[in-house]
Coordinates of C-alpha atoms and ligand atoms in Angstrom, one line a residue:
M1 CA 27.1 119.5 20.7
T2 CA 24.2 119.7 17.8
S3 CA 20.8 119.4 18.5
D4 CA 20.4 117.4 15.4
T5 CA 18.0 114.7 16.1
S6 CA 17.4 113.4 12.6
S7 CA 19.4 110.5 13.1
H8 CA 17.4 109.4 16.0
P9 CA 13.9 109.8 14.9
P10 CA 11.2 109.6 17.8
H11 CA 9.6 106.2 18.2
V12 CA 6.1 106.4 17.2
P13 CA 4.5 104.1 20.1
F14 CA 0.9 102.3 19.4
K15 CA -1.6 104.4 21.5
V16 CA -4.7 103.2 23.4
L17 CA -7.5 105.4 24.6
T18 CA -9.4 104.5 28.4
I19 CA -12.5 105.9 29.1
A20 CA -13.4 105.0 32.6
G21 CA -13.6 105.8 36.2
S22 CA -10.2 106.6 38.5
D23 CA -9.7 104.1 41.5
S24 CA -7.8 105.7 44.4
G25 CA -7.3 102.3 45.3
G26 CA -5.1 101.8 42.3
G27 CA -6.0 98.4 41.5
A28 CA -9.2 99.1 39.0
G29 CA -10.4 101.5 36.5
I30 CA -8.0 104.0 35.3
Q31 CA -5.4 103.0 36.9
A32 CA -5.5 99.2 36.3
D33 CA -5.5 100.5 32.3
I34 CA -2.7 102.6 32.2
K35 CA -0.7 100.0 34.0
T36 CA -1.7 97.5 31.7
F37 CA -1.0 99.7 28.5
T38 CA 2.2 100.4 29.8
S39 CA 3.4 96.8 30.6
L40 CA 1.9 96.1 26.9
K41 CA 4.3 98.4 25.3
T42 CA 2.0 101.2 24.3
F43 CA 0.9 104.5 25.0
G44 CA -2.0 105.1 27.0
T45 CA -4.4 108.4 27.0
S46 CA -7.3 108.8 29.4
V47 CA -10.5 110.2 29.9
L48 CA -11.7 110.6 33.0
T49 CA -15.9 110.1 33.8
S50 CA -15.7 110.0 37.4
V51 CA -13.6 109.8 40.3
T52 CA -14.1 107.2 43.2
S53 CA -12.9 107.2 46.5
Q54 CA -12.1 103.5 46.9
N55 CA -10.3 101.3 48.8
T56 CA -9.7 97.2 48.6
L57 CA -12.5 96.8 51.2
K58 CA -15.4 99.1 49.7
V59 CA -16.3 102.1 47.3
D60 CA -17.2 105.0 49.6
G61 CA -17.8 107.7 47.0
I62 CA -18.1 108.3 43.4
H63 CA -17.6 111.8 41.9
A64 CA -19.2 112.1 38.6
I65 CA -17.5 114.3 36.1
P66 CA -19.7 116.7 34.3
A67 CA -20.8 114.9 31.1
D68 CA -19.8 118.0 28.9
F69 CA -16.1 118.2 30.3
V70 CA -16.0 114.1 29.8
A71 CA -16.9 115.3 26.0
Q72 CA -13.9 117.7 26.4
Q73 CA -11.3 115.3 27.4
L74 CA -12.3 112.8 24.7
E75 CA -12.2 115.7 21.9
A76 CA -8.8 116.7 23.4
V77 CA -7.2 113.3 22.7
L78 CA -9.0 112.4 19.7
S79 CA -8.1 115.7 18.1
D80 CA -4.9 115.7 18.6
I81 CA -2.7 112.5 19.6
G82 CA -5.4 110.1 18.5
T83 CA -5.5 106.4 19.3
N84 CA -4.9 102.9 17.7
A85 CA -7.8 101.5 20.0
I86 CA -10.4 102.6 22.8
K87 CA -11.7 100.8 25.9
T88 CA -14.5 101.7 28.1
G89 CA -14.7 100.9 31.5
M90 CA -17.1 102.8 34.1
L91 CA -19.6 105.0 32.3
C92 CA -21.0 106.3 35.4
N93 CA -24.2 107.7 33.9
A94 CA -26.6 108.0 31.2
E95 CA -25.4 111.8 30.5
I96 CA -22.1 110.8 30.4
I97 CA -22.5 107.7 28.1
A98 CA -24.4 110.2 25.8
A99 CA -21.6 112.2 25.7
V100 CA -19.2 109.7 25.1
A101 CA -21.3 108.1 22.2
R102 CA -21.6 111.6 20.3
T103 CA -17.9 112.8 20.5
L104 CA -17.2 109.1 19.0
R105 CA -19.6 109.5 16.5
K106 CA -18.4 112.6 15.3
H107 CA -14.7 111.6 15.0
Y108 CA -15.7 107.8 13.7
P109 CA -18.9 109.2 11.7
D110 CA -19.3 105.9 9.5
T111 CA -17.5 103.4 10.4
Y112 CA -19.3 101.1 13.2
P113 CA -18.2 99.7 15.2
V114 CA -15.9 102.3 16.0
P115 CA -12.1 100.7 14.9
N116 CA -10.7 98.6 17.7
M117 CA -13.4 99.4 20.3
V118 CA -13.7 97.5 23.3
V119 CA -16.2 97.7 25.8
D120 CA -16.5 96.3 29.5
P121 CA -20.1 97.2 30.7
V122 CA -18.9 98.0 34.0
M123 CA -22.0 98.1 36.3
I124 CA -20.9 96.7 40.0
A125 CA -17.7 97.1 41.9
S126 CA -16.3 93.4 43.1
S127 CA -16.7 95.3 46.7
G128 CA -20.8 95.8 46.0
A129 CA -21.2 99.0 44.9
A130 CA -22.5 100.1 41.7
L131 CA -20.8 102.0 39.4
L132 CA -23.7 102.9 36.6
D133 CA -27.2 104.4 37.2
T134 CA -29.4 101.2 36.8
S135 CA -31.2 103.7 34.5
A136 CA -28.3 104.2 32.5
I137 CA -28.2 100.6 31.1
E138 CA -30.4 101.3 28.7
T139 CA -28.6 104.3 27.7
L140 CA -25.5 101.9 27.3
I141 CA -27.3 99.3 25.0
R142 CA -28.7 101.8 22.9
E143 CA -25.9 104.3 22.8
I144 CA -22.4 102.4 22.7
L145 CA -23.5 98.9 22.1
P146 CA -23.8 99.7 18.6
L147 CA -20.2 101.4 18.5
C148 CA -18.6 98.5 20.1
Y149 CA -16.2 95.8 18.6
I150 CA -15.5 93.5 21.6
L151 CA -18.0 93.5 24.4
T152 CA -16.4 92.1 27.7
P153 CA -19.5 91.3 30.3
N154 CA -19.1 88.9 32.9
V155 CA -21.9 86.6 33.4
P156 CA -24.1 89.1 35.9
E157 CA -23.5 92.0 33.4
A158 CA -24.6 89.7 30.8
E159 CA -27.9 88.9 32.5
Y160 CA -28.7 92.6 33.2
I161 CA -27.9 93.8 29.9
L162 CA -30.3 91.4 28.4
T163 CA -32.9 91.4 30.9
K164 CA -32.7 95.3 30.0
A165 CA -32.7 95.0 26.6
Q166 CA -35.7 92.7 26.5
L167 CA -37.6 94.5 28.7
E168 CA -37.2 97.6 26.8
N169 CA -38.0 96.2 23.3
P170 CA -40.3 93.5 23.7
G171 CA -39.9 93.4 19.9
L172 CA -36.7 92.0 20.1
V173 CA -36.5 88.4 19.9
L174 CA -33.7 87.1 22.5
S175 CA -33.4 83.2 23.3
T176 CA -31.9 83.7 27.0
T177 CA -34.9 86.0 28.2
T178 CA -38.6 84.2 28.9
Q179 CA -41.5 86.5 28.0
G180 CA -39.8 89.5 29.6
G181 CA -38.5 87.9 32.6
P182 CA -35.0 88.1 33.8
A183 CA -32.2 86.6 32.0
R184 CA -30.6 83.4 33.7
I185 CA -27.1 82.5 32.8
D186 CA -26.2 79.6 34.2
S187 CA -24.8 76.8 32.0
L188 CA -22.3 76.5 29.0
D189 CA -25.2 76.5 26.6
K190 CA -27.1 79.6 28.4
M191 CA -23.7 81.3 27.7
R192 CA -23.7 80.4 24.3
L193 CA -27.5 81.7 24.0
A194 CA -26.3 84.8 25.5
A195 CA -23.2 85.5 23.7
Q196 CA -25.2 85.5 20.6
D197 CA -28.1 87.8 22.2
L198 CA -25.7 90.3 22.9
A199 CA -24.2 90.3 19.6
R200 CA -27.4 91.4 18.3
L201 CA -27.2 94.2 20.3
G202 CA -24.1 95.8 18.3
P203 CA -20.7 94.1 19.0
S204 CA -19.2 92.2 16.2
I205 CA -17.3 90.1 19.0
V206 CA -18.4 88.9 22.6
L207 CA -16.6 87.8 24.8
L208 CA -18.8 86.5 27.8
K209 CA -16.3 85.8 31.0
G210 CA -17.2 82.9 33.2
G211 CA -15.3 84.1 36.3
H212 CA -18.8 83.8 38.1
L213 CA -19.5 80.5 36.7
P214 CA -17.2 77.9 37.8
F215 CA -17.8 74.5 36.2
Y216 CA -17.0 70.9 37.7
K217 CA -14.4 69.7 34.8
K218 CA -15.9 66.0 34.9
T219 CA -19.6 66.9 34.7
G220 CA -19.8 70.5 33.0
L221 CA -22.0 71.3 35.6
A222 CA -21.9 75.0 37.3
L223 CA -21.0 75.4 41.0
P224 CA -23.8 76.4 42.9
Q225 CA -23.6 80.1 43.8
D226 CA -23.3 79.7 47.5
L227 CA -20.6 78.0 47.4
L228 CA -18.7 80.5 44.9
H229 CA -19.1 83.3 47.5
A230 CA -17.0 81.6 49.8
I231 CA -14.2 81.3 47.4
E232 CA -11.2 81.7 49.7
D233 CA -12.8 78.9 51.7
L234 CA -13.0 76.3 49.1
S235 CA -10.6 73.0 49.4
V236 CA -7.5 73.1 47.2
E237 CA -8.8 69.9 45.8
L238 CA -12.3 71.1 44.8
E239 CA -10.1 74.4 43.2
D240 CA -8.4 71.4 40.9
E241 CA -11.7 70.1 40.1
L242 CA -12.9 73.4 38.7
E243 CA -12.5 75.3 35.5
L244 CA -13.8 78.5 34.1
V245 CA -14.8 79.1 30.5
D246 CA -14.5 82.1 28.9
L247 CA -16.7 81.9 25.4
I248 CA -16.3 84.0 22.5
W249 CA -18.9 84.7 20.2
D250 CA -17.9 86.2 16.7
A251 CA -20.7 86.8 15.1
K252 CA -19.2 87.8 11.9
A253 CA -17.6 84.3 11.4
G254 CA -20.2 82.5 13.1
V255 CA -17.7 81.1 15.2
F256 CA -18.0 80.1 19.3
T257 CA -14.7 79.7 20.8
E258 CA -14.1 78.4 24.1
L259 CA -11.2 79.3 26.5
R260 CA -10.9 77.0 29.6
K261 CA -8.8 78.5 32.4
E262 CA -7.7 77.0 35.8
F263 CA -9.9 78.4 38.1
L264 CA -7.4 80.3 40.7
R265 CA -8.5 80.3 44.4
T266 CA -7.3 83.9 45.2
S267 CA -8.3 86.7 46.6
S268 CA -6.2 89.3 44.4
T269 CA -8.8 89.8 41.7
H270 CA -9.8 93.4 42.3
G271 CA -9.4 95.2 38.9
T272 CA -9.6 91.7 36.7
G273 CA -12.0 93.3 34.1
C274 CA -10.8 96.4 34.0
T275 CA -7.5 94.8 33.3
L276 CA -8.5 92.5 30.7
S277 CA -10.6 94.9 28.2
A278 CA -7.4 97.1 28.5
A279 CA -4.9 94.3 27.7
I280 CA -7.4 93.2 24.7
A281 CA -7.5 96.8 23.6
A282 CA -3.7 97.3 24.0
N283 CA -3.3 94.0 21.9
L284 CA -5.8 95.5 19.1
A285 CA -3.7 98.5 18.8
H286 CA -0.6 96.8 18.0
G287 CA -2.3 95.4 15.1
L288 CA -3.6 91.9 16.4
G289 CA -7.0 90.5 15.0
G290 CA -9.8 90.3 17.3
M291 CA -9.4 86.8 18.3
D292 CA -5.7 87.1 19.3
A293 CA -6.3 90.1 21.2
I294 CA -8.5 88.4 23.2
I295 CA -6.6 85.3 23.8
K296 CA -3.2 87.3 24.6
G297 CA -5.2 89.2 26.7
G298 CA -6.5 86.4 28.8
D299 CA -3.0 85.1 28.9
Y300 CA -1.8 88.5 30.5
V301 CA -4.9 88.5 33.1
Q302 CA -4.2 85.0 34.3
S303 CA -0.4 85.4 34.9
A304 CA -1.0 88.7 36.5
I305 CA -3.9 87.1 38.6
R306 CA -1.4 84.5 39.7
D307 CA 1.4 86.8 40.5
G308 CA -1.3 89.0 42.4
L309 CA -0.2 91.4 45.0
T310 CA -1.2 91.4 48.6
V311 CA -2.5 95.3 49.0
G312 CA -4.8 96.4 51.7
R313 CA -6.9 94.4 53.8
G314 CA -9.7 93.6 51.1
K315 CA -9.3 92.4 47.8
G316 CA -5.4 92.5 46.7
S317 CA -4.5 93.7 43.4
L318 CA -3.1 91.9 40.0
N319 CA 0.4 92.2 39.6
H320 CA 0.1 94.4 36.0
F321 CA 4.0 94.6 35.9
H322 CA 4.5 90.7 36.4
Q323 CA 6.5 90.6 33.0
I324 CA 8.8 93.2 34.1
V325 CA 9.6 92.6 37.3
P326 CA 9.2 89.7 38.5
R327 CA 7.7 88.6 41.8
S328 CA 9.9 85.5 41.8
I329 CA 12.0 86.9 44.7
E330 CA 8.9 88.2 46.9
K331 CA 6.7 85.0 47.9
P332 CA 6.3 81.3 47.2
T333 CA 3.1 80.3 45.9
R334 CA 1.7 76.8 44.5
Y335 CA 2.4 77.9 40.9
N336 CA 6.4 78.8 42.0
P337 CA 7.1 77.0 45.0
H338 CA 11.1 78.0 44.3
P339 CA 11.1 81.6 43.0
L340 CA 14.8 82.1 43.5
T341 CA 15.9 78.8 41.9
N342 CA 12.6 79.3 38.5
Y343 CA 14.2 82.5 38.2
L344 CA 17.7 81.7 37.5
L345 CA 17.0 78.7 35.4
K346 CA 14.9 80.6 33.2
A347 CA 17.3 83.6 33.5
C348 CA 20.1 80.9 32.3
E349 CA 18.0 78.7 30.4
V350 CA 19.8 78.4 26.9
D351 CA 23.6 77.9 29.0
W352 CA 20.9 75.4 31.6
K353 CA 20.0 73.5 28.2
K354 CA 23.8 73.3 26.9
Y355 CA 24.7 71.8 30.1
T356 CA 21.8 69.5 30.9
E357 CA 21.3 68.7 27.3
H358 CA 25.1 68.2 26.7
E359 CA 26.6 65.6 24.4
F360 CA 28.0 63.8 27.4
V361 CA 24.8 63.3 28.4
Q362 CA 23.0 61.9 25.5
G363 CA 26.3 59.2 25.2
L364 CA 25.1 58.4 28.4
A365 CA 21.5 58.2 28.2
D366 CA 21.9 55.9 24.9
G367 CA 24.7 54.1 25.7
T368 CA 26.9 55.2 23.0
L369 CA 29.5 57.6 25.4
P370 CA 32.9 56.4 24.6
R371 CA 34.2 54.0 27.1
E372 CA 37.2 56.5 27.6
S373 CA 35.4 59.8 28.3
F374 CA 33.5 57.7 30.7
I375 CA 36.7 56.6 32.4
H376 CA 38.3 60.0 32.2
Y377 CA 35.2 61.8 33.3
M378 CA 34.5 59.6 36.8
K379 CA 38.5 60.1 37.4
Q380 CA 38.0 63.7 37.1
D381 CA 34.9 64.2 39.0
Y382 CA 36.2 62.3 42.2
L383 CA 39.0 64.8 42.2
F384 CA 35.9 67.5 42.0
L385 CA 34.2 66.1 44.8
Q386 CA 37.4 66.4 47.1
T387 CA 37.1 70.6 46.2
Y388 CA 33.2 70.0 46.4
A389 CA 33.6 68.9 49.8
R390 CA 36.0 71.4 51.0
A391 CA 33.6 74.1 49.4
H392 CA 31.1 72.8 52.4
G393 CA 33.8 73.0 55.0
L394 CA 33.7 76.7 54.1
G395 CA 30.0 76.5 54.0
A396 CA 30.5 75.3 57.9
F397 CA 32.9 77.8 58.6
K398 CA 30.6 80.7 57.2
A399 CA 27.8 79.7 58.9
R400 CA 26.5 82.1 61.3
T401 CA 24.4 79.4 63.2
M402 CA 25.2 76.1 64.6
A403 CA 22.8 74.3 62.7
E404 CA 23.6 75.6 59.6
S405 CA 27.2 74.7 60.4
K406 CA 26.1 71.6 61.3
A407 CA 24.1 70.9 57.9
F408 CA 27.2 71.9 56.0
A409 CA 29.1 69.7 57.9
D410 CA 26.9 66.9 57.7
I411 CA 27.1 67.5 53.8
V412 CA 30.9 67.2 54.0
V413 CA 30.7 63.8 55.5
H414 CA 28.1 62.8 53.1
I415 CA 30.3 63.7 50.2
A416 CA 33.1 61.4 51.7
H417 CA 30.7 58.7 51.9
E418 CA 29.8 59.2 48.2
S419 CA 33.4 59.4 47.1
Q420 CA 33.8 56.1 48.8
L421 CA 30.9 54.7 46.6
H422 CA 32.6 56.3 43.7
I423 CA 35.9 54.3 44.7
N424 CA 33.6 51.5 44.4
Y425 CA 32.0 52.1 41.2
C426 CA 35.6 53.1 39.5
A427 CA 36.5 49.3 40.3
K428 CA 33.9 48.4 38.4
W429 CA 35.3 50.3 35.3
G430 CA 39.0 49.1 36.0
I431 CA 40.0 52.1 37.6
S432 CA 41.9 51.8 40.8
Y433 CA 42.0 54.1 43.6
D434 CA 46.0 54.5 42.8
D435 CA 44.7 55.8 39.6
I436 CA 42.4 58.0 40.5
V437 CA 44.5 59.9 43.1
N438 CA 47.5 59.8 40.6
T439 CA 45.4 61.6 38.2
Q440 CA 46.2 65.1 37.1
E441 CA 43.3 67.6 37.3
S442 CA 42.3 68.8 33.9
M443 CA 42.5 72.5 33.8
A444 CA 38.4 72.7 33.2
N445 CA 38.5 70.7 36.6
V446 CA 40.8 73.7 38.2
A447 CA 39.1 76.5 36.7
Y448 CA 35.8 75.1 38.1
T449 CA 36.7 73.9 41.2
R450 CA 38.8 77.0 42.3
Y451 CA 36.1 79.0 41.2
V452 CA 33.7 77.7 43.6
L453 CA 36.1 77.9 46.4
D454 CA 37.1 81.5 45.4
I455 CA 33.4 82.6 45.2
G456 CA 33.1 81.0 48.5
M457 CA 35.9 83.0 50.2
T458 CA 34.9 86.3 48.4
G459 CA 31.1 86.1 49.0
D460 CA 28.6 85.1 51.4
L461 CA 26.8 81.7 52.0
L462 CA 24.2 82.9 49.5
D463 CA 26.9 83.3 47.0
L464 CA 28.5 79.8 47.7
G465 CA 25.4 78.3 47.5
L466 CA 24.8 79.4 44.0
A467 CA 28.2 78.2 43.0
I468 CA 27.6 74.9 43.9
A469 CA 23.7 74.9 43.0
P470 CA 24.1 74.1 38.9
C471 CA 26.1 70.7 39.8
L472 CA 23.6 69.9 42.4
I473 CA 20.1 70.9 40.7
G474 CA 21.9 69.9 37.5
Y475 CA 22.7 66.3 38.2
G476 CA 19.2 66.3 39.8
H477 CA 17.8 67.5 36.5
I478 CA 19.7 64.9 34.1
G479 CA 19.2 61.9 36.5
N480 CA 14.9 62.6 36.5
R481 CA 14.9 63.4 32.7
L482 CA 17.0 60.4 31.6
Y483 CA 15.5 58.0 33.7
N484 CA 12.0 59.0 32.6
D485 CA 12.9 59.2 29.0
P486 CA 11.4 56.3 26.9
N487 CA 14.4 57.0 24.6
T488 CA 17.0 56.4 27.5
V489 CA 18.3 52.6 26.9
R490 CA 17.7 50.7 29.9
G491 CA 19.5 48.3 32.1
Q492 CA 22.5 45.9 30.9
A493 CA 22.2 47.1 27.7
N494 CA 23.5 50.8 28.6
P495 CA 26.6 50.7 30.6
Y496 CA 25.7 54.0 32.1
W497 CA 22.5 52.9 33.7
E498 CA 23.6 52.6 37.3
W499 CA 25.3 56.1 36.9
I500 CA 21.4 57.2 35.8
E501 CA 19.9 55.5 38.6
N502 CA 21.9 57.1 41.1
Y503 CA 21.1 60.4 40.1
H504 CA 17.6 59.8 39.9
D505 CA 17.3 57.9 42.9
S506 CA 15.4 59.1 45.9
G507 CA 18.2 60.0 47.8
Y508 CA 19.9 62.3 45.7
Q509 CA 16.8 64.1 45.0
E510 CA 16.2 64.6 48.3
A511 CA 19.3 66.1 48.7
V512 CA 18.5 68.7 45.7
E513 CA 15.3 69.6 47.3
R514 CA 17.0 70.7 50.6
G515 CA 19.7 72.1 48.9
V516 CA 17.5 74.2 47.0
A517 CA 15.0 74.9 50.4
T518 CA 18.4 76.3 51.8
L519 CA 18.9 78.8 48.7
E520 CA 15.5 80.1 48.8
H521 CA 15.4 80.4 52.7
S522 CA 18.7 82.5 52.1
C523 CA 17.4 84.3 49.5
N524 CA 14.4 85.4 51.3
T525 CA 15.9 86.7 54.6
Q526 CA 18.4 88.6 52.5
Q527 CA 15.6 90.4 49.8
P528 CA 18.1 90.9 47.5
S529 CA 17.7 94.4 45.0
E530 CA 17.7 94.1 41.6
H531 CA 21.6 94.9 41.3
R532 CA 22.1 92.0 43.8
L533 CA 19.9 89.4 42.2
K534 CA 22.3 90.3 38.9
Q535 CA 25.5 89.1 40.6
L536 CA 23.7 86.2 42.0
E537 CA 22.5 85.4 38.6
G538 CA 26.3 85.6 37.2
I539 CA 27.3 83.3 39.8
F540 CA 24.7 80.6 38.8
R541 CA 25.7 81.2 34.9
T542 CA 29.2 81.0 35.6
A543 CA 29.4 78.0 37.4
T544 CA 26.4 76.2 34.9
R545 CA 29.4 77.3 32.3
L546 CA 32.0 75.4 34.0
E547 CA 29.8 72.4 34.0
I548 CA 29.4 72.8 30.2
S549 CA 33.3 73.1 30.0
F550 CA 33.6 69.8 32.4
W551 CA 31.4 67.7 29.8
D552 CA 33.6 69.3 27.0
M553 CA 36.6 68.1 29.0
A554 CA 35.4 64.9 29.5
L555 CA 34.5 64.4 25.9
Q556 CA 38.0 65.6 24.5
R557 CA 39.8 64.4 27.8
L558 CA 41.6 67.5 28.0
Ligands
MP5_1 C1 -13.2 102.9 38.7 C2 -13.7 101.5 38.7 N1 -13.5 101.1 37.8 C3 -13.9 99.9 37.5 C4 -14.2 98.8 38.8 C5 -14.7 97.8 38.7 O1 -13.4 96.6 39.2 P1 -14.0 95.4 40.1 O2 -15.0 94.9 39.8 O3 -12.8 94.7 40.5 O4 -14.3 96.1 41.4 C6 -14.1 99.6 40.2 N2 -14.1 98.9 41.2 N3 -13.5 100.9 39.8

């Protein structure tokens, strides 16, 4: 073995630095930042300002790192590794803020804002604890905001900053404070004024986060604060009536951008602000412009909240790795009620499209499918149904409970009934019963049906279910799509309209729902490992491809 590495030059990663506090609970602070950096394919470095003793319920201790040692860490990182972007989070106290600002000014002597510097002015934890000395806000305004490229306050933080800024500097003309009184942001108009005011304190771009200020979509009015505090008790209907607005003010361009977001009624929000500023910094490190970095960062956070994790007894965590480890097999939510099925459809997207949007299917939609192709297909489909019934019989045999056996046996009876309807339907096309039963099975049919039976024989009920699923679900999708597509030729004008109606029919759609529910249930009980999930995906994909061959066969009459 040689140690020549010249043909594999080490990859130079995009680097992002966080200057923040440690959250022992893992959901916020440095921990959230590093998870976000990693998830967004950047190399994270960290300068710790404080160590908090914290869980999902409370912060019960804060140990500030001596300011000189904070500066020393920062010096160590910048003098050697360097960085493509920086984010600041919990800065703890005035001495630390001053030390951070001093060291940054030394490394970036004339460049203000510091390139790609995102400041999350962390002040109070969502559990209520103060994370920044009140006396330090003034230092933050004076020392850090002038270095800041993007500032990401929430509404209460913006109010604190503006109130303090006005108090300290009565000469400053701010629109959100009245004669030195506290700033109050309770409408979208006030948010606009506040964002502009904040930009006057230094940042090039202000992202004023609207998470604490939901609006009614219809009226644009803010939800009363007392209702917001009982967030988990809000009704589902009310949740749908609300939206959040994150407001961006790009001071240089003089442009406001409103990002409207779904209001998610969840308690898994611990670390949201940390994660957002970290994601924006990571996106900047990748070379995105400020606006794109914010928009993409916001999408990352929204998905991470949606995919949230139940950790501890208080506010749960975001799922920082939702892009890497799909939570799909963990828990259904209203955003992902069929996690396994959705996972499979996504994983097999390309084949699924080829199957459900096949030329044969388009021919059914516009009525142009040659009659002989359809007749050939109908005969083969009857033979397919025979094996389909047997596969369900095999399911009844393999089931472990009487109820499950009965469910499969009921489907066999249902298929027998269906095949009688099939014969009646064939008669309308001039195909006699003798024609059907004397038809030779096509090779595509042999391959498909025997594959299903083989999987059923060698695997368990979930394997069998997934071998059957593309047929069950796919015909349901096709029926629905063609029925609802305005381009589909309808009624008498289309000889295949009855076929489309049959699969759009509520009877068939309910069968699909039942089948999917059974699959999801057995997946949930099995909790497949990643390897097993890949195996299941393989079965689903093969059966989907065999469906494609079935349409090909019908078109070419093989
Ligand atoms: C170390 C540290 N940094 C930041 C936060 C704010 O996060 P949240 O507002 O979600 O509690 C926190 N709780 N702990």
